[in-house]
Coordinates of C-alpha atoms in Angstrom, one line a residue:
Chain A
X96 CA -0.2 0.1 0.1
X97 CA 2.4 2.3 1.2
X98 CA 6.5 1.3 -0.1
X99 CA 7.8 4.5 0.4
X100 CA 8.6 6.8 3.3
X101 CA 8.5 5.1 6.6
X102 CA 8.8 7.7 8.5
X103 CA 5.0 9.0 7.2
X104 CA 3.0 9.8 10.3
X105 CA 0.4 7.8 8.7
X106 CA 2.2 4.7 9.0
X107 CA 3.4 4.6 12.4
X108 CA -0.4 5.2 12.9
X109 CA -1.4 1.8 10.7
X110 CA 1.4 0.0 12.7
X111 CA 0.0 1.0 15.9
X112 CA -3.6 0.1 15.0
X113 CA -1.9 -3.4 13.9
X114 CA -0.5 -4.1 17.0
X115 CA -4.2 -4.5 18.4
X116 CA -4.7 -8.4 19.5
X117 CA -5.6 -11.1 21.8
X118 CA -3.8 -11.7 24.9
X119 CA -2.1 -14.9 24.8
X120 CA -4.6 -16.2 27.5
X121 CA -7.7 -14.9 25.5
X122 CA -6.5 -16.3 22.4
X123 CA -6.2 -19.9 24.0
X124 CA -9.8 -19.5 25.5
X125 CA -11.2 -19.0 22.5
X126 CA -9.0 -21.8 20.9
X127 CA -10.2 -24.2 23.7
X128 CA -13.5 -23.1 23.0
X129 CA -13.5 -24.0 19.2
X130 CA -11.7 -26.9 20.4
X131 CA -14.2 -28.5 22.6
X132 CA -17.2 -27.6 19.9
X133 CA -15.2 -29.2 17.1
X134 CA -14.3 -32.4 19.9
X135 CA -17.8 -32.5 20.4
X136 CA -19.1 -32.0 17.0
X137 CA -16.5 -34.9 16.0
X138 CA -18.1 -37.5 18.7
X139 CA -21.5 -37.0 17.1
X140 CA -19.8 -38.1 13.7
X141 CA -18.3 -40.8 15.1
X142 CA -21.6 -41.8 16.5
X143 CA -23.0 -41.7 13.2
X144 CA -20.0 -43.1 11.6
X145 CA -19.9 -46.3 13.6
X146 CA -23.9 -46.5 12.4
X147 CA -22.1 -47.4 9.3
X148 CA -23.2 -44.0 7.4
X149 CA -19.5 -42.4 7.2
X150 CA -20.5 -39.6 4.5
X151 CA -24.0 -38.4 6.4
X152 CA -22.5 -36.0 8.6
X153 CA -25.3 -36.0 11.8
X154 CA -25.8 -32.1 13.2
X155 CA -24.5 -31.7 16.7
X156 CA -27.0 -33.1 19.1
X157 CA -27.4 -32.3 22.4
X158 CA -26.9 -35.0 25.0
X159 CA -30.0 -34.4 26.1
X160 CA -31.8 -34.5 23.1
X161 CA -33.1 -38.3 22.9
X162 CA -35.7 -40.5 24.2
X163 CA -34.4 -42.0 27.3
X164 CA -33.6 -38.4 28.3
X165 CA -37.2 -37.5 27.4
X166 CA -38.6 -40.5 29.6
X167 CA -36.2 -40.3 32.4
X168 CA -37.1 -36.2 32.3
X169 CA -40.4 -37.1 32.8
X170 CA -40.4 -39.9 35.6
X171 CA -38.2 -37.5 37.5
X172 CA -40.6 -34.5 36.8
X173 CA -43.4 -36.0 38.0
X174 CA -41.7 -37.2 41.0
X175 CA -40.1 -33.8 42.1
X176 CA -41.6 -31.1 40.1
X177 CA -40.2 -29.3 36.6
X178 CA -38.7 -26.3 38.7
X179 CA -36.8 -28.1 40.6
X180 CA -35.1 -30.3 38.1
X181 CA -34.3 -27.4 35.8
X182 CA -32.7 -25.4 38.8
X183 CA -31.0 -29.0 39.4
X184 CA -29.6 -29.1 36.2
X185 CA -27.6 -25.7 36.6
X186 CA -26.4 -26.4 40.4
X187 CA -22.7 -26.6 41.6
X188 CA -21.1 -28.3 43.9
X189 CA -21.7 -26.5 47.2
X190 CA -25.6 -25.7 46.1
X191 CA -28.4 -26.7 47.5
X192 CA -29.5 -29.1 44.5
X193 CA -26.3 -30.4 43.8
X194 CA -27.1 -33.5 45.7
X195 CA -30.3 -34.1 43.8
X196 CA -28.6 -33.8 40.4
X197 CA -25.7 -36.0 40.7
X198 CA -27.7 -38.4 43.2
X199 CA -31.1 -38.3 41.5
X200 CA -31.6 -37.0 38.3
X201 CA -28.0 -38.1 36.5
X202 CA -28.6 -42.0 37.8
X203 CA -32.2 -42.1 36.7
X204 CA -31.1 -40.3 33.2
X205 CA -28.4 -42.8 32.8
X206 CA -30.9 -45.7 33.9
X207 CA -32.9 -45.0 31.0
X208 CA -30.0 -45.2 28.4
X209 CA -30.7 -48.2 26.6
X210 CA -27.4 -49.5 24.9
X211 CA -24.7 -49.5 26.8
X212 CA -22.5 -47.6 24.0
X213 CA -25.3 -44.8 24.9
X214 CA -24.3 -45.3 28.4
X215 CA -20.8 -45.1 28.4
X216 CA -21.4 -42.4 26.4
X217 CA -23.7 -40.3 29.2
X218 CA -21.1 -41.5 31.8
X219 CA -18.4 -39.7 29.3
X220 CA -20.2 -36.5 29.5
X221 CA -20.6 -36.8 33.1
X222 CA -16.9 -36.7 33.6
X223 CA -17.2 -33.6 31.2
X224 CA -19.5 -31.7 33.3
X225 CA -17.9 -32.3 36.6
X226 CA -15.0 -30.7 34.9
X227 CA -16.9 -27.7 33.4
X228 CA -18.4 -27.4 37.2
X229 CA -14.7 -27.4 38.4
X230 CA -13.8 -24.4 36.0
X231 CA -17.1 -22.6 36.9
X232 CA -16.4 -22.6 40.4
X233 CA -12.5 -22.0 40.0
X234 CA -13.2 -19.3 37.7
X235 CA -15.6 -17.5 40.1
X236 CA -13.1 -18.5 43.2
X237 CA -15.5 -20.9 45.0
X238 CA -13.7 -23.8 44.7
X239 CA -12.6 -25.1 48.2
X240 CA -11.5 -28.4 49.3
X241 CA -15.0 -29.8 49.9
X242 CA -16.0 -29.0 46.6
X243 CA -12.9 -30.4 45.1
X244 CA -13.3 -33.9 47.2
X245 CA -16.8 -33.9 46.1
X246 CA -15.8 -33.4 42.4
X247 CA -13.0 -36.0 42.7
X248 CA -15.2 -38.5 44.1
X249 CA -17.6 -38.4 41.3
X250 CA -15.0 -38.3 38.6
X251 CA -13.5 -41.7 39.9
X252 CA -17.3 -43.0 40.2
X253 CA -18.4 -41.6 36.7
X254 CA -15.0 -43.1 35.4
X255 CA -15.2 -46.5 36.7
X256 CA -18.6 -46.7 35.9
X257 CA -17.5 -45.7 32.4
X258 CA -14.8 -48.2 32.0
X259 CA -17.8 -50.7 32.8
X260 CA -20.2 -49.4 30.0
X261 CA -17.0 -49.5 27.5
X262 CA -16.5 -53.4 28.7
X263 CA -19.6 -54.2 27.9
X264 CA -19.8 -51.7 24.2
X265 CA -16.5 -53.7 23.5
X266 CA -17.7 -57.2 24.0
X267 CA -21.5 -56.6 22.5
X268 CA -20.6 -53.9 20.0
X269 CA -17.5 -53.6 18.7
X270 CA -14.0 -52.6 20.4
X271 CA -13.8 -49.8 17.8
X272 CA -17.0 -47.9 19.3
X273 CA -15.5 -48.3 22.7
X274 CA -12.5 -46.8 21.5
X275 CA -14.2 -44.3 19.6
X276 CA -16.3 -43.1 22.8
X277 CA -12.8 -43.3 25.0
X278 CA -11.1 -41.3 22.4
X279 CA -13.6 -38.4 22.1
X280 CA -13.8 -38.1 26.0
X281 CA -10.2 -38.0 26.3
X282 CA -10.2 -35.2 23.6
X283 CA -12.8 -33.5 25.9
X284 CA -10.8 -34.0 29.0
X285 CA -7.6 -32.3 27.3
X286 CA -9.5 -29.5 26.6
X287 CA -11.0 -29.4 30.1
X288 CA -7.1 -29.5 31.7
X289 CA -6.5 -26.9 29.4
X290 CA -9.2 -24.6 30.5
X291 CA -8.2 -25.3 34.1
X292 CA -4.7 -24.7 33.2
X293 CA -5.6 -21.3 31.9
X294 CA -7.3 -20.2 35.2
X295 CA -4.7 -21.3 37.4
X296 CA -1.9 -19.4 35.3
X297 CA -4.3 -16.1 35.5
X298 CA -5.3 -16.7 38.7
X299 CA -1.5 -17.3 39.8
X300 CA 0.1 -14.6 37.9
X301 CA -0.8 -11.2 39.1
X302 CA 0.6 -9.3 36.1
X303 CA -1.8 -11.7 34.1
X304 CA -4.6 -9.2 32.1
X305 CA -6.9 -8.0 34.8
X306 CA -9.9 -8.3 32.0
X307 CA -10.3 -11.8 32.7
X308 CA -12.6 -12.6 35.0
X309 CA -10.7 -15.2 36.5
X310 CA -7.9 -12.9 37.5
X311 CA -10.0 -11.1 39.8
X312 CA -9.7 -12.7 43.0
X313 CA -9.2 -16.1 43.8
X314 CA -7.9 -17.7 46.8
X315 CA -4.5 -20.0 46.6
X316 CA -6.8 -22.5 48.2
X317 CA -9.0 -22.5 44.9
X318 CA -5.8 -22.7 43.1
X319 CA -4.5 -25.5 44.5
X320 CA -8.0 -26.9 44.7
X321 CA -8.2 -26.3 40.7
X322 CA -4.5 -28.1 40.5
X323 CA -5.7 -31.3 42.4
X324 CA -8.7 -31.4 40.0
X325 CA -6.4 -30.8 36.9
X326 CA -4.3 -33.6 38.2
X327 CA -6.9 -36.3 38.8
X328 CA -8.4 -35.6 35.2
X329 CA -4.7 -35.8 33.8
X330 CA -4.6 -39.5 35.6
X331 CA -8.0 -40.3 34.6
X332 CA -6.7 -39.4 31.0
X333 CA -3.9 -41.4 31.4
X334 CA -6.1 -44.7 32.6
X335 CA -8.1 -44.1 29.9
X336 CA -5.2 -43.8 27.1
X337 CA -4.0 -47.2 28.7
X338 CA -7.2 -49.4 28.8
X339 CA -8.4 -48.1 25.2
X340 CA -5.7 -46.7 22.9
X341 CA -1.9 -46.9 22.4
X342 CA 0.1 -47.0 25.8
X343 CA 2.3 -43.8 27.1
X344 CA 5.5 -43.2 25.9
X345 CA 7.8 -43.4 29.3
X346 CA 9.5 -40.5 28.2
X347 CA 6.5 -38.3 28.4
X348 CA 6.0 -38.2 32.0
X349 CA 6.3 -34.9 34.0
X350 CA 9.7 -33.8 34.4
X351 CA 11.7 -30.8 34.9
X352 CA 10.6 -27.3 34.4
X353 CA 13.5 -26.7 32.1
X354 CA 12.6 -29.3 29.6
X355 CA 9.0 -27.2 29.6
X356 CA 10.7 -24.0 28.6
X357 CA 12.4 -26.2 26.1
X358 CA 9.4 -27.8 24.4
X359 CA 7.8 -24.5 24.2
X360 CA 10.6 -21.7 24.0
X361 CA 9.5 -19.6 21.4
X362 CA 12.7 -19.9 19.4
X363 CA 12.4 -23.6 18.8
X364 CA 11.0 -23.5 15.2
X365 CA 7.5 -25.2 15.3
X366 CA 7.6 -26.7 12.1
X367 CA 4.4 -29.2 13.0
X368 CA 1.3 -28.5 11.7
X369 CA -0.1 -25.7 14.0
X370 CA -2.3 -27.2 16.3
X371 CA -5.8 -26.4 18.2
X372 CA -3.8 -28.0 21.1
X373 CA -1.0 -25.7 21.2
X374 CA -2.8 -23.5 23.3
X375 CA -1.4 -24.9 27.1
X376 CA 2.0 -24.7 24.8
X377 CA 1.8 -20.9 24.7
X378 CA 0.4 -20.3 28.1
X379 CA 3.6 -21.7 29.3
X380 CA 5.9 -20.3 26.9
X381 CA 3.9 -16.9 28.6
X382 CA 4.7 -18.1 31.9
X383 CA 8.0 -18.8 31.4
X384 CA 8.8 -15.0 29.9
X385 CA 7.1 -13.6 33.4
X386 CA 9.8 -12.7 36.0
X387 CA 9.9 -15.4 38.1
X388 CA 7.5 -13.6 41.2
X389 CA 6.3 -15.7 44.1
X390 CA 3.0 -16.5 42.2
X391 CA 5.0 -17.7 39.0
X392 CA 6.5 -20.1 41.2
X393 CA 3.7 -21.8 41.8
X394 CA 2.5 -21.6 38.5
X395 CA 5.6 -23.2 37.2
X396 CA 4.8 -27.0 38.2
X397 CA 1.5 -26.8 36.1
X398 CA 3.3 -25.6 33.4
X399 CA 5.5 -28.8 33.4
X400 CA 2.8 -31.2 33.7
X401 CA 0.5 -29.3 31.0
X402 CA 3.2 -29.5 28.9
X403 CA 4.1 -33.3 29.3
X404 CA 0.3 -33.7 28.8
X405 CA 0.9 -32.1 25.4
X406 CA 3.7 -34.2 24.6
X407 CA 1.9 -37.2 26.1
X408 CA -0.8 -37.0 24.1
X409 CA 0.3 -35.7 20.6
X410 CA 2.5 -38.4 19.4
X411 CA 0.5 -41.8 20.4
X412 CA -2.7 -39.7 19.6
X413 CA -2.0 -39.2 16.0
X414 CA -0.8 -42.7 15.1
X415 CA -4.0 -44.1 17.0
X416 CA -6.3 -42.0 14.5
X417 CA -5.0 -43.5 11.4
Chain B
X202 CA -11.1 -38.9 13.1
X203 CA -10.4 -39.3 8.9
X204 CA -7.6 -37.8 6.9
X205 CA -10.1 -35.4 5.5
X206 CA -11.0 -34.2 9.0
X207 CA -7.4 -34.0 10.0
X208 CA -6.9 -31.9 6.7
X209 CA -10.0 -29.6 7.5
X210 CA -8.4 -29.1 10.9
X211 CA -5.0 -28.4 10.0
X212 CA -6.8 -25.8 7.5
X213 CA -9.0 -24.3 10.4
X214 CA -5.7 -23.8 12.6
X215 CA -3.5 -22.5 10.4
X216 CA -6.4 -19.8 9.3
X217 CA -6.8 -19.4 13.4
X218 CA -3.5 -18.9 14.0
X219 CA -3.2 -16.7 10.9
X220 CA -6.0 -14.4 11.1
X221 CA -7.5 -14.4 14.6
X222 CA -5.9 -10.9 15.5
X223 CA -7.0 -9.3 12.6
X224 CA -10.8 -10.4 13.4
X225 CA -10.5 -9.6 16.8
X226 CA -9.4 -6.1 15.6
X227 CA -11.8 -5.6 13.4
X228 CA -14.3 -6.4 16.0
X229 CA -13.1 -4.5 19.0
X230 CA -13.1 -1.3 17.2
X231 CA -16.6 -1.5 17.1
X232 CA -17.9 -3.3 19.8
X233 CA -17.5 -1.9 23.3
X234 CA -15.4 -4.4 25.2
X235 CA -12.9 -6.8 24.8
X236 CA -15.2 -10.0 25.7
X237 CA -17.9 -9.1 23.2
X238 CA -14.9 -8.7 20.8
X239 CA -13.5 -12.3 21.8
X240 CA -17.2 -13.9 21.2
X241 CA -17.6 -12.2 17.9
X242 CA -14.0 -13.7 16.9
X243 CA -15.2 -17.4 18.7
X244 CA -18.6 -17.3 16.8
X245 CA -16.6 -16.2 13.1
X246 CA -14.5 -19.1 13.4
X247 CA -17.1 -21.5 14.6
X248 CA -19.0 -20.3 11.2
X249 CA -15.6 -21.1 9.6
X250 CA -15.5 -24.3 11.0
X251 CA -18.9 -25.3 10.0
X252 CA -18.6 -24.1 6.4
X253 CA -15.6 -26.0 6.0
X254 CA -16.8 -29.4 6.8
X255 CA -20.2 -28.9 4.7
X256 CA -17.8 -29.0 2.0
X257 CA -18.1 -26.4 0.3
X258 CA -15.0 -24.7 -1.2
X259 CA -13.7 -21.6 0.3
X260 CA -10.9 -19.5 -2.1
X261 CA -10.9 -16.6 0.2
X262 CA -11.0 -17.4 3.9
X263 CA -9.8 -13.8 4.9
X264 CA -12.4 -12.4 3.1
X265 CA -15.1 -15.0 4.2
X266 CA -14.0 -14.3 7.8
X267 CA -14.3 -10.4 7.6
X268 CA -17.6 -11.2 5.8
X269 CA -19.2 -13.2 8.8
X270 CA -17.8 -11.0 11.4
X271 CA -19.3 -8.0 9.4
X272 CA -22.4 -9.4 9.7
X273 CA -22.1 -10.6 13.1
X274 CA -21.5 -7.5 14.4
X275 CA -24.4 -5.6 12.3
X276 CA -26.3 -8.2 14.1
X277 CA -24.9 -7.3 17.3
X278 CA -25.6 -3.4 16.9
X279 CA -29.4 -4.4 16.0
X280 CA -29.9 -6.4 18.9
X281 CA -28.2 -3.7 21.2
X282 CA -30.2 -0.9 20.1
X283 CA -32.9 -0.4 17.2
X284 CA -31.5 2.0 14.9
X285 CA -32.6 5.6 15.1
X286 CA -34.4 7.5 12.4
X287 CA -31.5 9.9 11.9
X288 CA -29.0 7.0 11.7
X289 CA -30.9 5.4 9.3
X290 CA -31.4 7.9 7.2
X291 CA -27.6 8.4 7.2
X292 CA -26.8 5.1 6.1
X293 CA -27.6 2.9 3.1
X294 CA -29.2 -0.1 3.3
X295 CA -28.4 -0.9 7.0
X296 CA -24.8 -2.0 5.8
X297 CA -23.1 0.1 7.9
X298 CA -23.3 0.8 11.4
X299 CA -22.1 3.1 13.9
X300 CA -19.2 2.9 16.2
X301 CA -20.0 2.9 19.6
X302 CA -18.4 6.0 21.3
X303 CA -17.3 4.0 24.2
X304 CA -15.8 1.4 21.6
X305 CA -12.6 2.9 20.8
X306 CA -12.2 3.4 25.2
X307 CA -11.2 -0.3 25.0
X308 CA -8.7 0.2 22.5
X309 CA -7.2 3.1 23.6
X310 CA -5.9 1.6 26.9
X311 CA -3.3 0.0 24.9
X312 CA -2.7 2.0 21.7
X313 CA -0.2 4.6 20.8
X314 CA -1.3 8.4 20.3
X315 CA -0.9 7.9 16.2
X316 CA -3.1 5.3 16.6
X317 CA -5.5 6.1 18.5
X318 CA -5.7 9.5 16.4
X319 CA -6.0 7.6 13.2
X320 CA -8.7 5.4 14.6
X321 CA -10.6 8.5 15.7
X322 CA -10.4 10.3 12.0
X323 CA -11.8 6.9 10.6
X324 CA -14.8 6.9 13.3
X325 CA -15.6 10.5 11.9
X326 CA -15.5 9.7 8.2
X327 CA -19.1 9.3 6.4
X328 CA -20.4 5.8 8.0
X329 CA -20.3 4.5 4.2
X330 CA -16.4 4.9 4.1
X331 CA -15.4 3.7 7.7
X332 CA -15.6 -0.2 6.5
X333 CA -13.9 0.2 3.3
X334 CA -11.1 2.5 4.7
X335 CA -10.2 0.7 8.0
X336 CA -10.0 -2.5 5.9
X337 CA -7.9 -1.2 3.3
X338 CA -5.1 0.4 5.7
X339 CA -5.5 -1.8 9.0
X340 CA -5.4 -4.6 7.4
X341 CA -4.3 -4.3 4.0
X342 CA -7.2 -6.0 2.0
X343 CA -7.8 -5.5 -1.9
X344 CA -10.5 -3.4 -3.0
X345 CA -12.4 -6.9 -4.8
X346 CA -12.2 -8.2 -1.2
X347 CA -13.6 -5.4 0.6
X348 CA -16.2 -5.4 -2.0
X349 CA -16.9 -8.8 -1.0
X350 CA -17.2 -8.3 2.6
X351 CA -19.4 -5.2 2.2
X352 CA -21.8 -6.9 -0.3
X353 CA -21.0 -4.4 -2.8
X354 CA -19.2 -4.7 -6.5
X355 CA -15.2 -4.2 -6.2
X356 CA -15.6 -0.9 -8.4
X357 CA -17.8 0.6 -5.7
X358 CA -15.6 -0.8 -3.0
X359 CA -12.7 1.2 -4.8
X360 CA -15.0 4.4 -5.1
X361 CA -15.5 4.2 -1.3
X362 CA -12.1 3.7 -0.7
X363 CA -11.0 6.7 -2.6
X364 CA -13.1 8.9 -1.3
X365 CA -12.8 7.8 2.3
X366 CA -9.0 8.5 1.6
X367 CA -9.7 11.8 0.4
X368 CA -11.8 12.9 3.4
X369 CA -9.5 11.3 5.7
X370 CA -6.8 13.3 4.1
X371 CA -8.8 16.2 5.1
X372 CA -10.0 15.3 8.5
X373 CA -6.4 14.0 9.7
X374 CA -3.9 16.2 7.4
X375 CA -2.1 12.8 7.1
X376 CA -0.4 12.8 3.3
X377 CA -1.7 9.5 2.4
X378 CA -0.9 7.4 -0.6
X379 CA -4.0 6.4 -2.7
X380 CA -2.3 3.7 -4.2

């Protein structure tokens, strides 16, 4: 457009306008949301594909939009009244209706899932739901030890139930179908781990952009709890990995901070396909650049395990998908 | 995940990395806050994904993204406030929209004085020139691309850019090259 005369004020002005961009955190957040949307869509497609219609794409379908849910919903509504049920769906740990949600609504809905693969998908969606709850609580600074324990206990339970349902699916249906469900859950968990990471890193770093809700006021307790849940979710991903897809490469275990910085150093050429999963890498390189304040030290171990999760999952993942 | 899906995902990721900031900038200077701009970016890219997976050929994803973002911003404005009669008579067929006065506030914080001055002057332009001038200058898009985004012909886009630049030159005192 304007090649000559870099001293022109208009060029300086244009240059400045072009400096308007998202922060790394914002970029990662939008990317994570998009990744989640794509993962959900692909999970829906995988189900369609397993019905031997590989070319027909099924529109994204809500977990709840099925006869099983309608019947279960009716049963619960008849028993408890509509308002309660609707409110319970949005309940978070610590809310009055949360017990109702996880002890009554969810098991009843689960009981109406006709086949083992649908049950497995339902259990998988519960795992995601628990992690979403943790994210909401963490970003609002409402996560504490008690709520963390509750979520972790439920996560264990859902995963155990899921494994049973997946075993069943593999036996009655096909191992591929079971692996498909495991795979899409794995992707969803990775996205959630990233989001938790994002919240933790932003909350830990006092210099983080104050525009994010997460950065406002999160107690160290909430951060620690979020970290615990994140670790738990990471463990579950590993377990899932072990049972349904290729085993983890041994070198991918979390090691030192040095390695993280190496993996994510901006100078390292990233010639591989830019991935929607690169987000935690970005967060981490941002973290690595920050001055090592006390709060950043707290965030550093997260950086390690998060990057290790990336490293661990990206490689076998690609193989498993071929 | 099929090979086709992986390819689509790779394309999508590349496009996101390359264009997300430009789309964000385009949205942020028009809507009043960052969160809203981020939502618009997310929605824009989610539509890109839908279009990619629907198997449609896309010759220019950049223009596509700006077009989607442009429409989303218009929708957002319509939802936000019903247009007053005065602004309707000023604007042609609803394709342009007001830049909220507070919009620049979010931007001002991180912008140098020259950039802020330029944005303010662009804001003072005739509404039908604003988008064309912004897209030409800030994003370096070509007249045919701008035409596509604004839903007008390439010629009409050229005319708007030229008139807009002439007006901007008068308003700002900048020595602007029209090429």
